[in-house]
mmCIF file of C-alpha atoms in Angstrom:
data_model
loop_
_atom_site.group_PDB
_atom_site.id
_atom_site.type_symbol
_atom_site.label_atom_id
_atom_site.label_comp_id
_atom_site.label_asym_id
_atom_site.label_seq_id
_atom_site.Cartn_x
_atom_site.Cartn_y
_atom_site.Cartn_z
ATOM 1 C CA MET A 1 82.233 -67.143 -44.327
ATOM 2 C CA GLU A 2 85.097 -65.757 -45.343
ATOM 3 C CA THR A 3 85.470 -62.074 -44.043
ATOM 4 C CA GLY A 4 89.605 -61.685 -44.214
ATOM 5 C CA SER A 5 89.917 -62.523 -47.987
ATOM 6 C CA PRO A 6 91.859 -60.161 -49.911
ATOM 7 C CA PRO A 7 89.219 -58.057 -52.177
ATOM 8 C CA GLU A 8 91.086 -59.540 -55.485
ATOM 9 C CA ALA A 9 90.762 -63.509 -54.157
ATOM 10 C CA GLY A 10 86.749 -62.975 -55.647
ATOM 11 C CA MET A 11 87.434 -61.731 -58.874
ATOM 12 C CA ALA A 12 89.770 -64.427 -60.585
ATOM 13 C CA GLY A 13 87.379 -64.074 -63.752
ATOM 14 C CA ILE A 14 87.747 -67.941 -63.330
ATOM 15 C CA PRO A 15 83.758 -69.882 -64.819
ATOM 16 C CA GLY A 16 82.828 -72.450 -61.995
ATOM 17 C CA ASP A 17 84.468 -70.376 -59.593
ATOM 18 C CA GLU A 18 82.494 -69.903 -56.246
ATOM 19 C CA PRO A 19 82.313 -66.007 -55.111
ATOM 20 C CA VAL A 20 84.838 -65.754 -51.609
ATOM 21 C CA TRP A 21 81.643 -63.643 -50.112
ATOM 22 C CA ARG A 22 82.485 -61.377 -47.593
ATOM 23 C CA ALA A 23 80.429 -61.314 -44.911
ATOM 24 C CA LEU A 24 79.284 -57.978 -42.755
ATOM 25 C CA PRO A 25 81.217 -56.384 -40.078
ATOM 26 C CA PRO A 26 79.485 -56.916 -36.048
ATOM 27 C CA GLY A 27 79.685 -52.789 -35.646
ATOM 28 C CA LEU A 28 75.855 -52.902 -37.960
ATOM 29 C CA LEU A 29 74.169 -55.744 -35.174
ATOM 30 C CA ARG A 30 75.709 -54.413 -32.405
ATOM 31 C CA MET A 31 73.729 -50.859 -33.358
ATOM 32 C CA ARG A 32 70.471 -53.003 -34.459
ATOM 33 C CA ARG A 33 70.600 -53.918 -31.047
ATOM 34 C CA LEU A 34 71.127 -51.410 -29.431
ATOM 35 C CA LEU A 35 68.055 -49.511 -31.299
ATOM 36 C CA LEU A 36 66.567 -52.011 -30.827
ATOM 37 C CA VAL A 37 66.910 -51.804 -26.619
ATOM 38 C CA MET A 38 66.680 -48.172 -26.716
ATOM 39 C CA TRP A 39 63.241 -48.537 -28.622
ATOM 40 C CA THR A 40 61.745 -51.504 -25.954
ATOM 41 C CA ALA A 41 62.453 -49.695 -22.284
ATOM 42 C CA ALA A 42 60.578 -46.069 -24.066
ATOM 43 C CA LEU A 43 58.047 -48.864 -25.393
ATOM 44 C CA ALA A 44 57.751 -51.034 -21.520
ATOM 45 C CA LEU A 45 58.221 -47.337 -19.677
ATOM 46 C CA ALA A 46 54.638 -46.476 -21.503
ATOM 47 C CA ALA A 47 52.587 -49.828 -21.735
ATOM 48 C CA GLY A 48 53.532 -50.342 -18.437
ATOM 49 C CA LEU A 49 53.641 -46.919 -16.778
ATOM 50 C CA LEU A 50 50.097 -45.809 -17.492
ATOM 51 C CA PRO A 51 47.769 -48.822 -17.296
ATOM 52 C CA GLY A 52 50.235 -48.361 -13.701
ATOM 53 C CA LEU A 53 48.717 -45.065 -12.678
ATOM 54 C CA LEU A 54 45.501 -45.083 -14.655
ATOM 55 C CA ALA A 55 44.066 -48.048 -13.904
ATOM 56 C CA GLY A 56 45.897 -50.106 -11.479
ATOM 57 C CA PRO A 57 49.526 -51.785 -10.387
ATOM 58 C CA ALA A 58 48.654 -54.962 -11.962
ATOM 59 C CA TRP A 59 48.332 -53.322 -15.516
ATOM 60 C CA ALA A 60 52.081 -52.225 -15.134
ATOM 61 C CA ALA A 61 52.247 -56.128 -16.267
ATOM 62 C CA PHE A 62 51.513 -54.545 -19.577
ATOM 63 C CA ALA A 63 54.906 -53.113 -19.788
ATOM 64 C CA LEU A 64 56.621 -57.043 -20.398
ATOM 65 C CA LEU A 65 54.929 -57.038 -23.711
ATOM 66 C CA PRO A 66 57.511 -55.084 -25.777
ATOM 67 C CA VAL A 67 60.247 -57.281 -23.875
ATOM 68 C CA VAL A 68 58.759 -60.070 -24.717
ATOM 69 C CA CYS A 69 58.842 -58.974 -28.710
ATOM 70 C CA ALA A 70 62.112 -57.550 -27.855
ATOM 71 C CA ALA A 71 64.160 -60.549 -27.070
ATOM 72 C CA TRP A 72 62.331 -62.490 -29.711
ATOM 73 C CA CYS A 73 63.570 -59.610 -32.324
ATOM 74 C CA TRP A 74 66.805 -59.772 -30.376
ATOM 75 C CA ARG A 75 67.642 -63.598 -32.429
ATOM 76 C CA LEU A 76 65.853 -62.471 -35.531
ATOM 77 C CA LEU A 77 68.050 -59.783 -36.076
ATOM 78 C CA GLY A 78 71.308 -62.133 -35.301
ATOM 79 C CA ARG A 79 69.824 -64.317 -38.223
ATOM 80 C CA ASN A 80 69.436 -60.989 -39.820
ATOM 81 C CA TRP A 81 72.226 -60.004 -40.033
ATOM 82 C CA ARG A 82 74.421 -63.076 -40.919
ATOM 83 C CA SER A 83 72.027 -63.959 -43.813
ATOM 84 C CA TRP A 84 74.241 -60.961 -45.190
ATOM 85 C CA ARG A 85 76.915 -61.161 -47.570
ATOM 86 C CA TYR A 86 77.960 -59.458 -50.560
ATOM 87 C CA ALA A 87 81.197 -60.789 -53.933
ATOM 88 C CA GLU A 88 82.950 -59.349 -56.349
ATOM 89 C CA ARG A 89 83.522 -61.075 -58.701
ATOM 90 C CA ALA A 90 84.997 -60.378 -62.552
ATOM 91 C CA ASP A 91 81.709 -59.295 -64.303
ATOM 92 C CA ASP A 92 79.283 -58.381 -61.397
ATOM 93 C CA LEU A 93 78.640 -58.010 -57.623
ATOM 94 C CA LEU A 94 76.853 -60.588 -55.962
ATOM 95 C CA ILE A 95 74.659 -59.201 -53.181
ATOM 96 C CA SER A 96 72.688 -62.087 -50.903
ATOM 97 C CA ARG A 97 70.645 -61.653 -47.822
ATOM 98 C CA GLY A 98 67.173 -63.284 -46.761
ATOM 99 C CA VAL A 99 67.080 -65.512 -43.657
ATOM 100 C CA LEU A 100 63.102 -67.759 -44.549
ATOM 101 C CA TRP A 101 63.066 -65.569 -48.280
ATOM 102 C CA ARG A 102 66.995 -65.541 -50.188
ATOM 103 C CA GLU A 103 67.233 -63.492 -52.152
ATOM 104 C CA GLU A 104 70.864 -63.022 -54.844
ATOM 105 C CA THR A 105 71.041 -59.946 -56.394
ATOM 106 C CA VAL A 106 73.285 -59.711 -59.503
ATOM 107 C CA VAL A 107 74.870 -56.489 -60.995
ATOM 108 C CA PRO A 108 76.751 -56.224 -64.282
ATOM 109 C CA TYR A 109 79.496 -53.389 -62.954
ATOM 110 C CA GLY A 110 79.238 -52.681 -66.961
ATOM 111 C CA ARG A 111 74.870 -51.109 -65.629
ATOM 112 C CA MET A 112 76.113 -49.141 -62.663
ATOM 113 C CA GLN A 113 74.746 -45.793 -63.058
ATOM 114 C CA LEU A 114 75.516 -45.204 -59.952
ATOM 115 C CA VAL A 115 77.249 -45.893 -56.677
ATOM 116 C CA GLU A 116 77.049 -43.745 -53.548
ATOM 117 C CA VAL A 117 77.680 -44.090 -50.179
ATOM 118 C CA THR A 118 75.182 -42.348 -46.891
ATOM 119 C CA SER A 119 76.430 -42.520 -43.963
ATOM 120 C CA GLY A 120 73.303 -41.595 -41.317
ATOM 121 C CA PRO A 121 73.446 -40.803 -37.734
ATOM 122 C CA VAL A 122 73.385 -43.052 -36.323
ATOM 123 C CA GLU A 123 76.055 -44.997 -38.724
ATOM 124 C CA ARG A 124 78.348 -42.034 -37.999
ATOM 125 C CA ARG A 125 77.724 -43.099 -34.109
ATOM 126 C CA PHE A 126 79.334 -46.293 -35.035
ATOM 127 C CA GLY A 127 81.401 -46.060 -37.340
ATOM 128 C CA LEU A 128 79.782 -47.255 -40.229
ATOM 129 C CA ALA A 129 78.600 -46.969 -43.397
ATOM 130 C CA THR A 130 75.890 -47.653 -46.229
ATOM 131 C CA VAL A 131 76.969 -48.362 -49.951
ATOM 132 C CA GLN A 132 74.068 -48.020 -53.050
ATOM 133 C CA LEU A 133 74.310 -48.923 -55.828
ATOM 134 C CA HIS A 134 71.854 -47.817 -59.140
ATOM 135 C CA THR A 135 71.051 -49.219 -62.406
ATOM 136 C CA ALA A 136 68.687 -47.806 -65.151
ATOM 137 C CA ALA A 137 66.396 -51.345 -63.897
ATOM 138 C CA ALA A 138 65.563 -50.117 -61.050
ATOM 139 C CA LYS A 139 64.731 -54.099 -59.477
ATOM 140 C CA THR A 140 68.549 -54.768 -59.719
ATOM 141 C CA ASP A 141 69.000 -51.105 -57.475
ATOM 142 C CA ALA A 142 71.316 -52.588 -54.858
ATOM 143 C CA THR A 143 72.329 -51.512 -51.038
ATOM 144 C CA ILE A 144 74.803 -53.086 -48.940
ATOM 145 C CA PRO A 145 74.711 -51.667 -45.748
ATOM 146 C CA GLY A 146 76.821 -51.552 -42.520
ATOM 147 C CA LEU A 147 80.092 -51.449 -43.808
ATOM 148 C CA ASP A 148 83.021 -49.907 -42.832
ATOM 149 C CA PRO A 149 82.997 -46.826 -44.067
ATOM 150 C CA ALA A 150 86.518 -47.462 -45.273
ATOM 151 C CA GLU A 151 85.960 -50.210 -46.552
ATOM 152 C CA ALA A 152 82.531 -48.803 -48.319
ATOM 153 C CA GLU A 153 84.634 -46.349 -50.010
ATOM 154 C CA ARG A 154 87.015 -48.433 -51.746
ATOM 155 C CA LEU A 155 84.357 -50.641 -52.762
ATOM 156 C CA ARG A 156 82.950 -47.286 -53.947
ATOM 157 C CA ASP A 157 86.260 -46.680 -56.253
ATOM 158 C CA ARG A 158 86.483 -50.039 -57.167
ATOM 159 C CA LEU A 159 82.709 -50.415 -58.531
ATOM 160 C CA THR A 160 82.721 -47.100 -59.871
ATOM 161 C CA GLU A 161 86.383 -47.953 -61.690
ATOM 162 C CA LEU A 162 85.218 -51.472 -63.018
ATOM 163 C CA GLY A 163 81.917 -49.861 -64.175
ATOM 164 C CA GLU A 164 83.446 -47.378 -66.772
ATOM 165 C CA ALA A 165 85.352 -49.749 -67.974
ATOM 166 C CA ARG A 166 82.729 -51.498 -67.973
ATOM 167 C CA SER A 167 80.215 -48.852 -69.811
ATOM 168 C CA ALA A 168 82.523 -47.267 -72.150
ATOM 169 C CA GLY A 169 82.123 -50.933 -75.381
ATOM 170 C CA LEU A 170 78.022 -49.825 -75.030
#
């Protein structure tokens, strides 16, 4: 996956050209893994402390259950993060995601009604933002999570500009 390509590289507009895919920044993976560790610690404490105090020290072994689940989820988060990518083409935006079930969303610029950038408190702490695209058809609404705020704003402005230009002919 090419992450350092200029945005114009994927918009050559030549039929048959492969789109230039952009991966999500690693900050999203760090944020999700930190949340996983925090929830695992809380669950392990609750699963080990309560049974350990109420039923005996042997029952404190239940604290290992959330830890084992978290180890498995750690790998799944990495695979999921690597599966997300997007590409800007001449007439549409492509968003691809999924590990077992690949899903590729194509959003034509002329069909976009609203492009918004959101950033919750945890995302802001990690310097991330989410771009959400709304179209007339609910099935084609698309989201690109975990972008750098500057990239999210650039993408929002570019998609809004292209959407206005393409919808003028409708």
